[in-house]
Coordinates of C-alpha atoms in Angstrom, one line a residue:
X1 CA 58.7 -21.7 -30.8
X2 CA 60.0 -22.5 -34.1
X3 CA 59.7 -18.9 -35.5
X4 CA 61.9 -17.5 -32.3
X5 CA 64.6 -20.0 -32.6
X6 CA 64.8 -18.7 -36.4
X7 CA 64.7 -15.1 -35.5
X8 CA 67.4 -15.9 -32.4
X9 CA 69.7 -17.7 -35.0
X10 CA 69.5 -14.5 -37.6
X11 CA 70.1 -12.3 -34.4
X12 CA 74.0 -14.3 -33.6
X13 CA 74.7 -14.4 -37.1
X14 CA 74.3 -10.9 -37.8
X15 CA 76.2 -10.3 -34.1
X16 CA 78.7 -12.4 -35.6
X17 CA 79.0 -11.0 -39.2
X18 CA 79.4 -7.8 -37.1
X19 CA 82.1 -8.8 -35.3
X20 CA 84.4 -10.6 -37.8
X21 CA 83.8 -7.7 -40.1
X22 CA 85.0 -4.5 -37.1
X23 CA 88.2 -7.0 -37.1
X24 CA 88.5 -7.1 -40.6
X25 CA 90.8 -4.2 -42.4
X26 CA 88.9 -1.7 -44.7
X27 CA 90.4 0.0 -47.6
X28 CA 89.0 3.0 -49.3
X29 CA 89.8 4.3 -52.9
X30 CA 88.6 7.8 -54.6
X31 CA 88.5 7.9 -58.1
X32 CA 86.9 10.3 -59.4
X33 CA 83.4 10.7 -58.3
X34 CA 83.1 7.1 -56.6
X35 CA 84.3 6.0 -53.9
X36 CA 85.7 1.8 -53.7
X37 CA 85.9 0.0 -50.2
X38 CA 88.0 -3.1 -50.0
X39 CA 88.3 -5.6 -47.4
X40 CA 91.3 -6.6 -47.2
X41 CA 92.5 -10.4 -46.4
X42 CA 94.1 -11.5 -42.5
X43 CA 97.6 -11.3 -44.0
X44 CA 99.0 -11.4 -40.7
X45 CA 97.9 -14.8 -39.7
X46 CA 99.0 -16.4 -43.4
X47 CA 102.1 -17.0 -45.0
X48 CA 102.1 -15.0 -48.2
X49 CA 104.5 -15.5 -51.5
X50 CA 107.8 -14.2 -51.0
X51 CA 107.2 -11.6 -53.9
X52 CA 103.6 -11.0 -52.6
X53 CA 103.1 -7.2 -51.5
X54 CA 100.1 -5.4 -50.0
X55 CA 99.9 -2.0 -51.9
X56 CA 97.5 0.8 -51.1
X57 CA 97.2 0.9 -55.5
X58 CA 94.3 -0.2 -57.5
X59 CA 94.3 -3.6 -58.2
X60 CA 94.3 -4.0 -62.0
X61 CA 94.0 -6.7 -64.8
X62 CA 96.4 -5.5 -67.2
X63 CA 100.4 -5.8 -66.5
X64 CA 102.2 -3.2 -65.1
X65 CA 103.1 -0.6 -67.7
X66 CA 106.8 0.0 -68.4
X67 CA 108.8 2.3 -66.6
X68 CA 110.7 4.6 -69.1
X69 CA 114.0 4.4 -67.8
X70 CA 115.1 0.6 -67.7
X71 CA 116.0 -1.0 -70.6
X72 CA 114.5 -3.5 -72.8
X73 CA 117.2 -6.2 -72.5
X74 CA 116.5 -5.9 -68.1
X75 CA 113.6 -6.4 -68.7
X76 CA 113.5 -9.6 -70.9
X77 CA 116.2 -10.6 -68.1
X78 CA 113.8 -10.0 -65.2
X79 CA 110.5 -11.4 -66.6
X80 CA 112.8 -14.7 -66.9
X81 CA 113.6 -14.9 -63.3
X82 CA 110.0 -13.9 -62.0
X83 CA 106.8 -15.4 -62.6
X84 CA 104.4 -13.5 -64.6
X85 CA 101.6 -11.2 -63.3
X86 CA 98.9 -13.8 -64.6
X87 CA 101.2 -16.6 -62.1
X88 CA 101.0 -14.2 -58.9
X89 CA 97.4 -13.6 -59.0
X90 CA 96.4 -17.1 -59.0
X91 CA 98.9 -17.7 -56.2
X92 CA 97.3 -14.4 -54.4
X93 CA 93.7 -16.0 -55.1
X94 CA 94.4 -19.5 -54.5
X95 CA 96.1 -18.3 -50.6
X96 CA 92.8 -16.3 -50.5
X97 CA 90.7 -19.2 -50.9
X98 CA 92.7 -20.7 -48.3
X99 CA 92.1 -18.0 -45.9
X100 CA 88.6 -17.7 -46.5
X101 CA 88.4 -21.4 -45.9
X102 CA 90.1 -21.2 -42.8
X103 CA 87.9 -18.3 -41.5
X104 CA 84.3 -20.0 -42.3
X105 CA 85.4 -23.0 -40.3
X106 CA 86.3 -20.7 -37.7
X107 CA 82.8 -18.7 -38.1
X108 CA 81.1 -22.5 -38.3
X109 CA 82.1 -24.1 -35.0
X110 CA 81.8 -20.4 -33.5
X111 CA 78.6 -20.3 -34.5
X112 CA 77.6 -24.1 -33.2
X113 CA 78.8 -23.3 -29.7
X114 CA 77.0 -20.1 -29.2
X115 CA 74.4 -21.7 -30.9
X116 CA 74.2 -24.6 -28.4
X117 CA 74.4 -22.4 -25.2
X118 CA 72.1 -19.7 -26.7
X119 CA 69.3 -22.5 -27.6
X120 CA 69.9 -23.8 -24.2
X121 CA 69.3 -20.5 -22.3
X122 CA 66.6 -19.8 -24.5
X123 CA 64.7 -23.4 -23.8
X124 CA 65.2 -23.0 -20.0
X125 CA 64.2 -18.7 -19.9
X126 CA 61.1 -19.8 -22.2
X127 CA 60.1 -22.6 -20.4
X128 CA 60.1 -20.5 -17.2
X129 CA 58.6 -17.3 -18.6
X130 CA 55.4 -20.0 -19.8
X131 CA 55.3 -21.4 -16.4
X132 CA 55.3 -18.2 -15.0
X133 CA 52.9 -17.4 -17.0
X134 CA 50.6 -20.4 -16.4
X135 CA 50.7 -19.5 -12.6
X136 CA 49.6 -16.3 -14.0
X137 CA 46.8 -17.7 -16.0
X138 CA 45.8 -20.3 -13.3
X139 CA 45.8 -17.4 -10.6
X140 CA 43.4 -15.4 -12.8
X141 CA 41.0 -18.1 -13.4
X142 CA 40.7 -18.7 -9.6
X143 CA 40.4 -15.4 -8.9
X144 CA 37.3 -15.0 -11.5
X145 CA 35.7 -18.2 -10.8
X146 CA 35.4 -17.1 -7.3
X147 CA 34.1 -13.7 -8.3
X148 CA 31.9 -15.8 -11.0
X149 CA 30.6 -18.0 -7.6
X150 CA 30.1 -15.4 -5.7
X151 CA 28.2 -13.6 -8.3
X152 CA 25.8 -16.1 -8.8
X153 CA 25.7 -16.8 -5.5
X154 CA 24.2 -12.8 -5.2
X155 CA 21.8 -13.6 -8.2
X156 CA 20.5 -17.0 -6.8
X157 CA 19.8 -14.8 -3.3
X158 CA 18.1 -12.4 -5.8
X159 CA 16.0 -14.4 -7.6
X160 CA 15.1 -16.6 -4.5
X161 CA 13.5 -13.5 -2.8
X162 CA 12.1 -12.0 -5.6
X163 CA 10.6 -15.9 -6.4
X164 CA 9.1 -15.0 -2.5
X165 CA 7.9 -12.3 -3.0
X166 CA 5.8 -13.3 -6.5
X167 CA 4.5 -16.0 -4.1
X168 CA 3.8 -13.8 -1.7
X169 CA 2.0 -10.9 -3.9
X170 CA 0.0 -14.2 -5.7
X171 CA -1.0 -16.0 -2.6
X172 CA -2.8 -12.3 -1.8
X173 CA -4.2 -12.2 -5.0
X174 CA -5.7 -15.5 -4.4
X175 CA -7.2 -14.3 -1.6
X176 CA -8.5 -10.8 -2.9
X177 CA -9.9 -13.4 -5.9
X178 CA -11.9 -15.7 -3.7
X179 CA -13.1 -12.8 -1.9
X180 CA -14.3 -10.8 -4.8
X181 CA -15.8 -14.2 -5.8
X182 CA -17.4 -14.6 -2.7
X183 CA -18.7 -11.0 -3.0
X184 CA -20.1 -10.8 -6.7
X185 CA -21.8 -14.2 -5.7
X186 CA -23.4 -12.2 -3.2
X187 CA -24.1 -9.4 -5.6
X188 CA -25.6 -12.0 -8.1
X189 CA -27.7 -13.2 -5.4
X190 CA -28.8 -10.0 -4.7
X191 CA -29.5 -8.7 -7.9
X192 CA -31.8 -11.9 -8.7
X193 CA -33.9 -11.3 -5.5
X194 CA -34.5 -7.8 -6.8
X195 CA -35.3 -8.9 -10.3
X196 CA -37.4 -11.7 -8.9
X197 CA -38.9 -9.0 -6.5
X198 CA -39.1 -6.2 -9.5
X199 CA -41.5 -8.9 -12.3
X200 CA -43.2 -9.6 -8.9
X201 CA -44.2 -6.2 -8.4
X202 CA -44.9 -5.4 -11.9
X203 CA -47.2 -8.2 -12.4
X204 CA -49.1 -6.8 -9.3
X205 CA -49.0 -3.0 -10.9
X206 CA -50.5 -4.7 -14.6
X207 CA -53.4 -6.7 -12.2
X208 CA -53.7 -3.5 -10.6
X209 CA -54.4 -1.3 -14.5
X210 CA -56.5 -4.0 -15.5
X211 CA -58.6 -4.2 -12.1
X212 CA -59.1 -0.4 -12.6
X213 CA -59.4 -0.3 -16.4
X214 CA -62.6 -3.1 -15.7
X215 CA -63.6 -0.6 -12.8
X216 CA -63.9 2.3 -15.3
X217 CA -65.3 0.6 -17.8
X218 CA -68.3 -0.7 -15.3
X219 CA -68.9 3.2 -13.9
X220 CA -68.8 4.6 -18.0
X221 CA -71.7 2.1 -18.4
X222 CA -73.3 2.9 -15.0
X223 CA -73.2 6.6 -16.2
X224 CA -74.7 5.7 -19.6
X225 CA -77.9 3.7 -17.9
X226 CA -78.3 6.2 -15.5
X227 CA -78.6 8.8 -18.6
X228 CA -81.2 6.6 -20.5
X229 CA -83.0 6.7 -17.0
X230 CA -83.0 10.3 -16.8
X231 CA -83.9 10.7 -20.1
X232 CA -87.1 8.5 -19.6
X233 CA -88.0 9.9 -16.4
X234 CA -88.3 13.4 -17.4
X235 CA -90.0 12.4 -20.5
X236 CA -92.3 10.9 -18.0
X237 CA -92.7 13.9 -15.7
X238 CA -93.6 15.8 -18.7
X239 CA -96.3 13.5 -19.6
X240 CA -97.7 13.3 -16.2
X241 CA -97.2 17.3 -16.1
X242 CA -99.6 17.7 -19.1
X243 CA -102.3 15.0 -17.9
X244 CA -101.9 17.1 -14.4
X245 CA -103.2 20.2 -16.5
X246 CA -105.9 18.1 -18.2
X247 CA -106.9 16.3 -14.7
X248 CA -107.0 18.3 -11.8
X249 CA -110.0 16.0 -10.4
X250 CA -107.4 13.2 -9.3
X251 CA -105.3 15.7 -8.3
X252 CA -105.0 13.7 -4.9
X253 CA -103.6 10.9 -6.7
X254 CA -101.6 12.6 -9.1
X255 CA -100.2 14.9 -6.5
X256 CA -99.1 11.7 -4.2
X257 CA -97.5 10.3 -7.6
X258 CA -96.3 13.3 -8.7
X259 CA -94.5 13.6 -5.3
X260 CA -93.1 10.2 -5.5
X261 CA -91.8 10.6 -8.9
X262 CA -90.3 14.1 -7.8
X263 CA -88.4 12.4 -5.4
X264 CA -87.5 10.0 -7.9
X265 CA -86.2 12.5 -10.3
X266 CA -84.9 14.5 -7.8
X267 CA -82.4 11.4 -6.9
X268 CA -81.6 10.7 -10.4
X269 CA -81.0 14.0 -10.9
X270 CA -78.3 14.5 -7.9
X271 CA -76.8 11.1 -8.7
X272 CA -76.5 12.1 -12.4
X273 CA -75.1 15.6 -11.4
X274 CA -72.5 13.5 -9.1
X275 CA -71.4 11.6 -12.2
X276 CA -71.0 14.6 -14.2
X277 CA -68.9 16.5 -11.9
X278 CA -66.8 13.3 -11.9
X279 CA -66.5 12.7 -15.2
X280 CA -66.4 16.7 -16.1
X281 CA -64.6 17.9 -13.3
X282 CA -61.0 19.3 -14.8
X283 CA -57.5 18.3 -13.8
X284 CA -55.2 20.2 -12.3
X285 CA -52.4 21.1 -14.3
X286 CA -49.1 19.6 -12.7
X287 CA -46.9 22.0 -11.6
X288 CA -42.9 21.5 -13.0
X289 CA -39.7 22.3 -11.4
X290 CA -36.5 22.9 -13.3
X291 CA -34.4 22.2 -10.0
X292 CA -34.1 20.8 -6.6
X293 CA -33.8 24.1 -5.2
X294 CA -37.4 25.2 -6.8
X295 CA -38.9 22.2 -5.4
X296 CA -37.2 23.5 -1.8
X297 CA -38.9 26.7 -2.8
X298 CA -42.1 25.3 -3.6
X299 CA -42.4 23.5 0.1
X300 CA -40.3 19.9 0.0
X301 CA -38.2 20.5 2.9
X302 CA -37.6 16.5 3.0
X303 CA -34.6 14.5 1.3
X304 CA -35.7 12.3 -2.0
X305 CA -36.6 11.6 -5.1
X306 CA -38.6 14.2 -6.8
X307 CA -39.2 15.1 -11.0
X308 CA -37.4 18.1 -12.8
X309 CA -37.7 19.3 -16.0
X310 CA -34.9 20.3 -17.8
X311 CA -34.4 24.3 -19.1
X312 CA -35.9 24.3 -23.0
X313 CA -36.8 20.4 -22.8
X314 CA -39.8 18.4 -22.6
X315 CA -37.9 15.9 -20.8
X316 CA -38.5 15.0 -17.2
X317 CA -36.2 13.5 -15.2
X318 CA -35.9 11.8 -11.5
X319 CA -33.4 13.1 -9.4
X320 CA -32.3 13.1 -5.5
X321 CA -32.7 16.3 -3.8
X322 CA -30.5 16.7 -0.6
X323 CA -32.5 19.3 1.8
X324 CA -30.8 19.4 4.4
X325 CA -26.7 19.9 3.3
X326 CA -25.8 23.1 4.0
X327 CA -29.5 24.7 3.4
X328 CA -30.7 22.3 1.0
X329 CA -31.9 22.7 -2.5
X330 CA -29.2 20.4 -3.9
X331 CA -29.6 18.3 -6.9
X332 CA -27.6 15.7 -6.5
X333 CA -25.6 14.3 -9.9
X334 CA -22.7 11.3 -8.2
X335 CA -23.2 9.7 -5.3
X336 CA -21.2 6.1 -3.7
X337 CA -21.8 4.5 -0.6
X338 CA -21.0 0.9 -0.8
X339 CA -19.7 -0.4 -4.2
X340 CA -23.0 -1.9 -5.4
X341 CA -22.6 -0.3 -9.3
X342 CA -19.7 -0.4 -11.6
X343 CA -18.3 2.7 -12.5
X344 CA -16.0 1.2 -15.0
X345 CA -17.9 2.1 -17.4
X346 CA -18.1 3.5 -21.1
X347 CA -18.3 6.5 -22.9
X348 CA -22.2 5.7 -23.7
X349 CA -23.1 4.8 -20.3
X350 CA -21.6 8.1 -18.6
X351 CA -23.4 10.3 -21.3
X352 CA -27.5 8.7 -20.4
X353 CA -26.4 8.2 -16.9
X354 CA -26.7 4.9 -14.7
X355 CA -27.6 3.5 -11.7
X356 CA -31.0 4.5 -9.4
X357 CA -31.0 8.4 -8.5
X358 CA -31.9 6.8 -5.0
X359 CA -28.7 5.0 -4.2
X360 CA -25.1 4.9 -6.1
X361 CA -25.5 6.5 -9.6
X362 CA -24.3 8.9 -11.9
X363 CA -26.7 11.6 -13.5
X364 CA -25.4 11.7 -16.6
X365 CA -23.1 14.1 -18.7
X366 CA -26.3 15.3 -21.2
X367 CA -28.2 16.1 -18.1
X368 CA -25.2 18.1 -16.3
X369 CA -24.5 19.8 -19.1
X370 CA -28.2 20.6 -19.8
X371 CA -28.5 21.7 -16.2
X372 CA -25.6 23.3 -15.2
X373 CA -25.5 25.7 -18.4
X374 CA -29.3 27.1 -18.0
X375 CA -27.7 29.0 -15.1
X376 CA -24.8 29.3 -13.2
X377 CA -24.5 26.8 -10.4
X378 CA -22.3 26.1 -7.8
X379 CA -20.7 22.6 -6.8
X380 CA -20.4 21.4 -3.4
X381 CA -18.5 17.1 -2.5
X382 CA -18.9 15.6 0.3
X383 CA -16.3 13.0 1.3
X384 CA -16.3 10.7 4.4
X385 CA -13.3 8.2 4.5
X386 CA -13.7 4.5 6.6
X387 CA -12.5 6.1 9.9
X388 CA -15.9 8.3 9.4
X389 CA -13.7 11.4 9.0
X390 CA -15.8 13.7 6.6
X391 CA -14.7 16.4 4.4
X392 CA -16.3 18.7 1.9
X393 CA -15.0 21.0 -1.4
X394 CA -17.0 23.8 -2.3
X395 CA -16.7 25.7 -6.1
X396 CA -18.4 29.1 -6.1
X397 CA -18.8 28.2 -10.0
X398 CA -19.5 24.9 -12.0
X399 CA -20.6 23.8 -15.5
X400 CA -19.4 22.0 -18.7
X401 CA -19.9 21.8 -22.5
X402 CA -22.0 19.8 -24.4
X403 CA -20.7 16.1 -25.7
X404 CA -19.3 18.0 -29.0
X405 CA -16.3 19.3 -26.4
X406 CA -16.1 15.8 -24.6
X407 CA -17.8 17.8 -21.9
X408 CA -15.3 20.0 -20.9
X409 CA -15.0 21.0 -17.2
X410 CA -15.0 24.3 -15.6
X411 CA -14.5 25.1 -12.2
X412 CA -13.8 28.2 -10.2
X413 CA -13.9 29.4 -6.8
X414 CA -12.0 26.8 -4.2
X415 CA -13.1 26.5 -0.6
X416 CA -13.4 24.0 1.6
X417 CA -11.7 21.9 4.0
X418 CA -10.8 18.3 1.9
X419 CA -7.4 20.0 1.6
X420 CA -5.7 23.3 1.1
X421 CA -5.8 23.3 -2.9
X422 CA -8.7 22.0 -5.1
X423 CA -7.9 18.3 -6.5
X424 CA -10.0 18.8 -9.0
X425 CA -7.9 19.0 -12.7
X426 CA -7.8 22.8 -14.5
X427 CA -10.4 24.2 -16.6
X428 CA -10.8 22.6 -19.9
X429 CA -9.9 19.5 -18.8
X430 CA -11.9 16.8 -20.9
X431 CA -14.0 13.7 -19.8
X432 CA -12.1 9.9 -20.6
X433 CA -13.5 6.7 -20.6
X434 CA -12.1 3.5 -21.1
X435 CA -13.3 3.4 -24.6
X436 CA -12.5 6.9 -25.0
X437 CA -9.5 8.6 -24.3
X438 CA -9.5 12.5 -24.2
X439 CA -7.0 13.2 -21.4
X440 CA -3.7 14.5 -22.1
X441 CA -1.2 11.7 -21.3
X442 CA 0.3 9.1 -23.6
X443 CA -1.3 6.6 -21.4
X444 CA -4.8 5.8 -21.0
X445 CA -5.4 7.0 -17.2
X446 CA -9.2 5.5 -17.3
X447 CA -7.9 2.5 -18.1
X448 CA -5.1 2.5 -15.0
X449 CA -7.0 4.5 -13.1
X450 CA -10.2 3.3 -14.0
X451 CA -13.8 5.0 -14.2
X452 CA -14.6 8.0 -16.4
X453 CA -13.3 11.3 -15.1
X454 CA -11.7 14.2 -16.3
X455 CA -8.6 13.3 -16.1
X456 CA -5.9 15.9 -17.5
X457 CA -2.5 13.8 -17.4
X458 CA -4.4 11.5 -14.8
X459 CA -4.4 14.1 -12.6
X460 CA -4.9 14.4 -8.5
X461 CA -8.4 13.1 -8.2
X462 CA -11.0 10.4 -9.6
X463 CA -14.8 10.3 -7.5
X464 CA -14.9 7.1 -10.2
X465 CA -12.3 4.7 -9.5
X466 CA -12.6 1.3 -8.6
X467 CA -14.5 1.2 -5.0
X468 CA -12.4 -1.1 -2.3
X469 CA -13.9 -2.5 0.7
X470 CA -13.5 -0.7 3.8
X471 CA -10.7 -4.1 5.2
X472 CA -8.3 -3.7 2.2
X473 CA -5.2 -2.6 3.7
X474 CA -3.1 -2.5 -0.1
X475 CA -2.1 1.0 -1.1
X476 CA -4.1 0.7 -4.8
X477 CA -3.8 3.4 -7.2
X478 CA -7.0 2.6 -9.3
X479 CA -9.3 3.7 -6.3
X480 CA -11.4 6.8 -5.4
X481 CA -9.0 9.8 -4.9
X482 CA -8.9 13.4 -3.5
X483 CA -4.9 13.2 -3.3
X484 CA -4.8 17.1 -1.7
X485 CA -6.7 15.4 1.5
X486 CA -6.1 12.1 1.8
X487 CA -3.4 11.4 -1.0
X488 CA -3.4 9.0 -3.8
X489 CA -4.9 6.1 -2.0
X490 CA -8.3 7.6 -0.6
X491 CA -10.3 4.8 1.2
X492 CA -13.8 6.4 0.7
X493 CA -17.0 5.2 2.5
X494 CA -19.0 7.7 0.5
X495 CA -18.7 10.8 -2.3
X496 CA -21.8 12.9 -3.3
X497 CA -21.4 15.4 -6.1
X498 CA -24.2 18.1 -6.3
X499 CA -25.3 21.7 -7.5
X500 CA -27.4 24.2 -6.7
X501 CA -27.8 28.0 -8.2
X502 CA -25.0 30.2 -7.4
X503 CA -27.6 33.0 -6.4
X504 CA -29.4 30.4 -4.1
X505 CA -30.2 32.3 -0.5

C-alpha cells in the first residue's frame, strides 16, 4: 500500500511539473555549435523595475561595452543617474526569488489538494478492487471445496467397493482354503492307508521268500539223501548181481529179492529222474518287447501294465498299454483323472518320471526321449472335460531331444477334433519347470501357469497345470489347458498322452 501511494505521489508531481513547465516561456539561443534554452520568469504577473527590460540577448556578467558614438562626459553623466549593472541584477534576482517563492507555494497547496482527493479515490477504488477480489477469492474456494467434496466423496465410493470386493474375493479364498484342507486331509488319510496297506503287503511277500527259500532248502537236501540212497542201492544190486552169478542154487530166494529190490531201485530211480528233470530242466528265456504295440503284436489284446525294454538299453521299464484306443498298441507316457499327484513339480522329477504307470503319472522325459527317437512315432490326446464331452488331437509325427536340448519338442501333422488348430507350442519349443526356466518369456510361465510343459511364451496349452475339482466355477488360469477347444480355462476330467509307431497297421 505504501509503495503505490509513493509511486501515485511521483505520478502528480511529474503531471504537475508538466504542467507548470508547458505554461512557462522557453527561450532558445544558437551560438555556435550549442544550443542554450532559458526559461524565462512569469513577468506578467510581477511588477518589474522601471528600468528592467526582457531582451532576446545573452545574458552576460561583464557591463555593456561602450557604444562608439556617445561621448565620455554623457556617459559619466548617465552612470550618475542610473544604478549600476551590478545594482540591477541583484534587483532582477532578488524579484526572481520572489517569484519563485510565490510559484512553489502555489505548486505546494496545489499539490496538497490533489493530493488529498487523489489518496481518497485511491483508498476507496483499492478498498473495492480487494473486496472484489475477496469475493473473488471466497467464490473460488467454494467452488473447489465442493469439487474437493465431491471428489472424495467419488474416492470413498471407490475404495468402499473395492474394500467389498477384497472381502468378497477373501471370504472365497477362505472357503477354497478349508476345502483344499478338508481335501489334502483326505489325501493324507489316504496315502497312510496305502502305506499302512503297502509295509502290510511287503511283510507278507518277505514271509512269503523266506517260507519258499526254507521250502528249497528242504527239497536240495531231499535230492542229496535220495542221491546217497541211489548210490547205495546200486552198489547193492551189483553185489547181489555178482553173488546171483556165484549162487544160482538160491536162485528162488534171490530171484524174489532180486525182484523186490528191482522194484526198489526202479522207484528210486524214477523219483531221482523226477528230481533231476526239476532241478536240470532249463528256463525259458523271457521274451522282451520294446513297445506296447509289440506286445499287441505278440497276443495282449487287454489294457495294462506290461514291461518294455528300451531300444539299445538294458533297462526295463513298466508302462500302461491302451488296446483298445483307436486299434490299440499305445504306450501310454501322461495320464490325469482325478488330481491325486502333484504335477508341480521339478525339473528332476519330470526327467525319472512320477507317479504309478497305472493311474495319474508322467513317464518321464529320459524315457520319451529314449523311446520316441528309436523310431518315428505318432502322438495321439485324449481330452474329456466335466460335462463328459471328449475330444482327441492326433500328430502324424512326434519326438524330442535328449536332456542336453531341455528336451526339445517336435510335432507335425495336426488332426483331430479338440479344435481347428493344434494348441500345442511350435517345434523347438523347450521343456520349463519351476526350477528351471527354458521358455521364451520374461516371466516364468511354470511358475504362473504351473506344472512343467513346453511352454514357448506360455503358450496356448499345459496337460500339467494345477488340476481343479470338477464344482469350481472360478475362471483360473493356472489349470489344464487346450485353449484352441475349450479356451484358456479347460475344466478337464481326464488327459492321456500316448505313442505308437507311425507305420503301425
Amino acid at each position: 500500500m505504501g509503495h503505490l501511494l509513493s509511486l501515485t505521489l511521483v505520478y502528480l508531481a511529474y503531471l504537475l511539473t508538466t504542467v507548470i513547465a508547458s505554461q512557462r516561456q522557453q527561450h532558445i539561443v544558437q551560438h555556435g555549435a550549442c544550443t542554450y534554452t532559458f526559461i524565462l520568469p512569469e513577468v506578467e504577473h510581477c511588477k518589474p523595475l522601471k528600468d528592467f527590460q526582457v531582451t532576446n540577448t545573452l545574458q552576460r556578467d561583464s557591463p555593456p561595452e561602450d557604444e562608439p558614438n556617445k561621448s565620455h562626459s554623457k556617459d559619466s553623466l548617465n552612470q550618475e543617474k542610473r544604478p549600476s549593472w551590478q545594482q540591477q541584477k541583484l534587483e532582477t534576482l532578488e524579484s526572481t526569488m520572489e517569484n519563485n517563492t510565490q510559484w512553489l507555494q502555489k505548486l505546494e497547496n496545489f499539490i496538497q489538494e490533489n493530493v488529498r482527493s487523489g489518496m481518497e479515490e485511491i483508498k476507496r477504488a483499492t478498498v473495492h478492487t480487494q473486496t472484489a477480489a475477496m469475493l473473488e477469492m471466497g467464490t473460488n474456494l467454494l467452488s473447489q471445496s465442493a469439487e474437493q467434496t465431491r471428489k472424495l466423496t467419488d474416492v470413498e465410493t471407490q475404495v468402499l467397493n473395492k474394500t467389498s470386493r477384497l472381502e468378497i474375493q477373501l471370504l472365497e479364498y477362505s472357503l477354497f482354503t478349508n476345502r483344499l484342507e478338508k481335501h489334502i486331509l483326505l489325501q493324507t488319510q489316504e496315502i497312510a492307508r496305502l502305506s499302512d496297506k503297502n509295509s502290510f503287503l511287503e511283510q507278507r511277500l518277505l514271509a512269503l521268500e523266506a517260507r519258499y527259500g526254507k521250502e528249497l532248502q528242504d527239497l536240495l537236501g531231499e535230492k542229496q539223501q535220495l542221491q546217497d540212497v541211489l548210490e547205495r542201492h546200486s552198489h547193492l544190486v551189483s553185489q547181489l548181481e555178482g553173488e546171483l552169478e556165484s549162487s544160482t542154487l538160491n536162485s528162488t530166494a534171490l530171484q524174489r529179492q532180486q525182484a523186490r529190490l528191482a522194484d526198489t531201485v526202479e522207484q528210486l530211480l524214477t523219483k531221482v529222474s523226477q528230481c533231476n528233470e526239476i532241478s536240470r530242466k532249463p528256463k525259458n528265456k523271457r521274451q522282451t518287447f520294446k513297445d506296447c504295440a509289440e506286445i499287441l503284436r505278440s497276443g495282449g489284446k487287454e489294457s495294462g501294465l506290461y514291461s518294455i525294454r528300451l531300444h539299445n538299453s538294458t533297462q526295463d521299464v513298466k508302462v500302461y498299454c491302451d488296446m483298445k484306443t483307436r486299434g490299440g498298441g499305445w504306450t501310454v507316457l501322461q495320464h490325469r483323472r482325478n488330481g491325486s499327484v502333484d504335477f508341480h513339480r521339478r525339473w528332476e522329477d519330470y526327467k525319472t518320471g512320477f507317479g504309478e504307470p497305472s493311474g495319474e503319472h508322467w513317464l518321464g522325459n529320459d524315457i520319451i526321449h529314449k523311446l520316441t527317437s528309436s523310431q518315428e512315432y505318432s502322438l495321439h490326446i485324449q481330452l474329456r472335460d466335466r460335462e463328459g464331452n471328449e475330444a482327441f488331437s492326433h500328430y502324424d509325427r512326434f519326438h524330442i531331444d535328449n536332456e542336453h536340448s531341455n528336451y526339445s519338442l517336435h510335432v507335425a501333422g495336426f488332426s483331430g477334433t479338440a479344435g481347428k488348430t493344434s494348441s500345442f507350442t511350435h517345434n523347438g519349443s523347450q521343456f520349463s519347470t519351476k526350477d528351471r526356466d527354458n521358455d521364451r518369456c520374461t516371466c516364468k510361465c511354470a511358475q504362473l501357469a504351473s506344472g512343467g510343459w513346453w511352454f514357448d511364451a506360455c503358450g496356448p496349452s499345459n496337460l500339467n497345470g494345477i488340476y481343479y475339482p470338477v464344482s469350481s466355477n472360478v475362471v483360473r488360469f493356472n489349470g489344464i489347458k487346450w485353449y484352441y477347444w475349450k479356451g484358456p480355462n479347460l475344466m478337464a476330467t481326464m488327459t492321456t498322452m500316448m505313442v505308437r509307431p507311425a507305420n503301425f497297421k
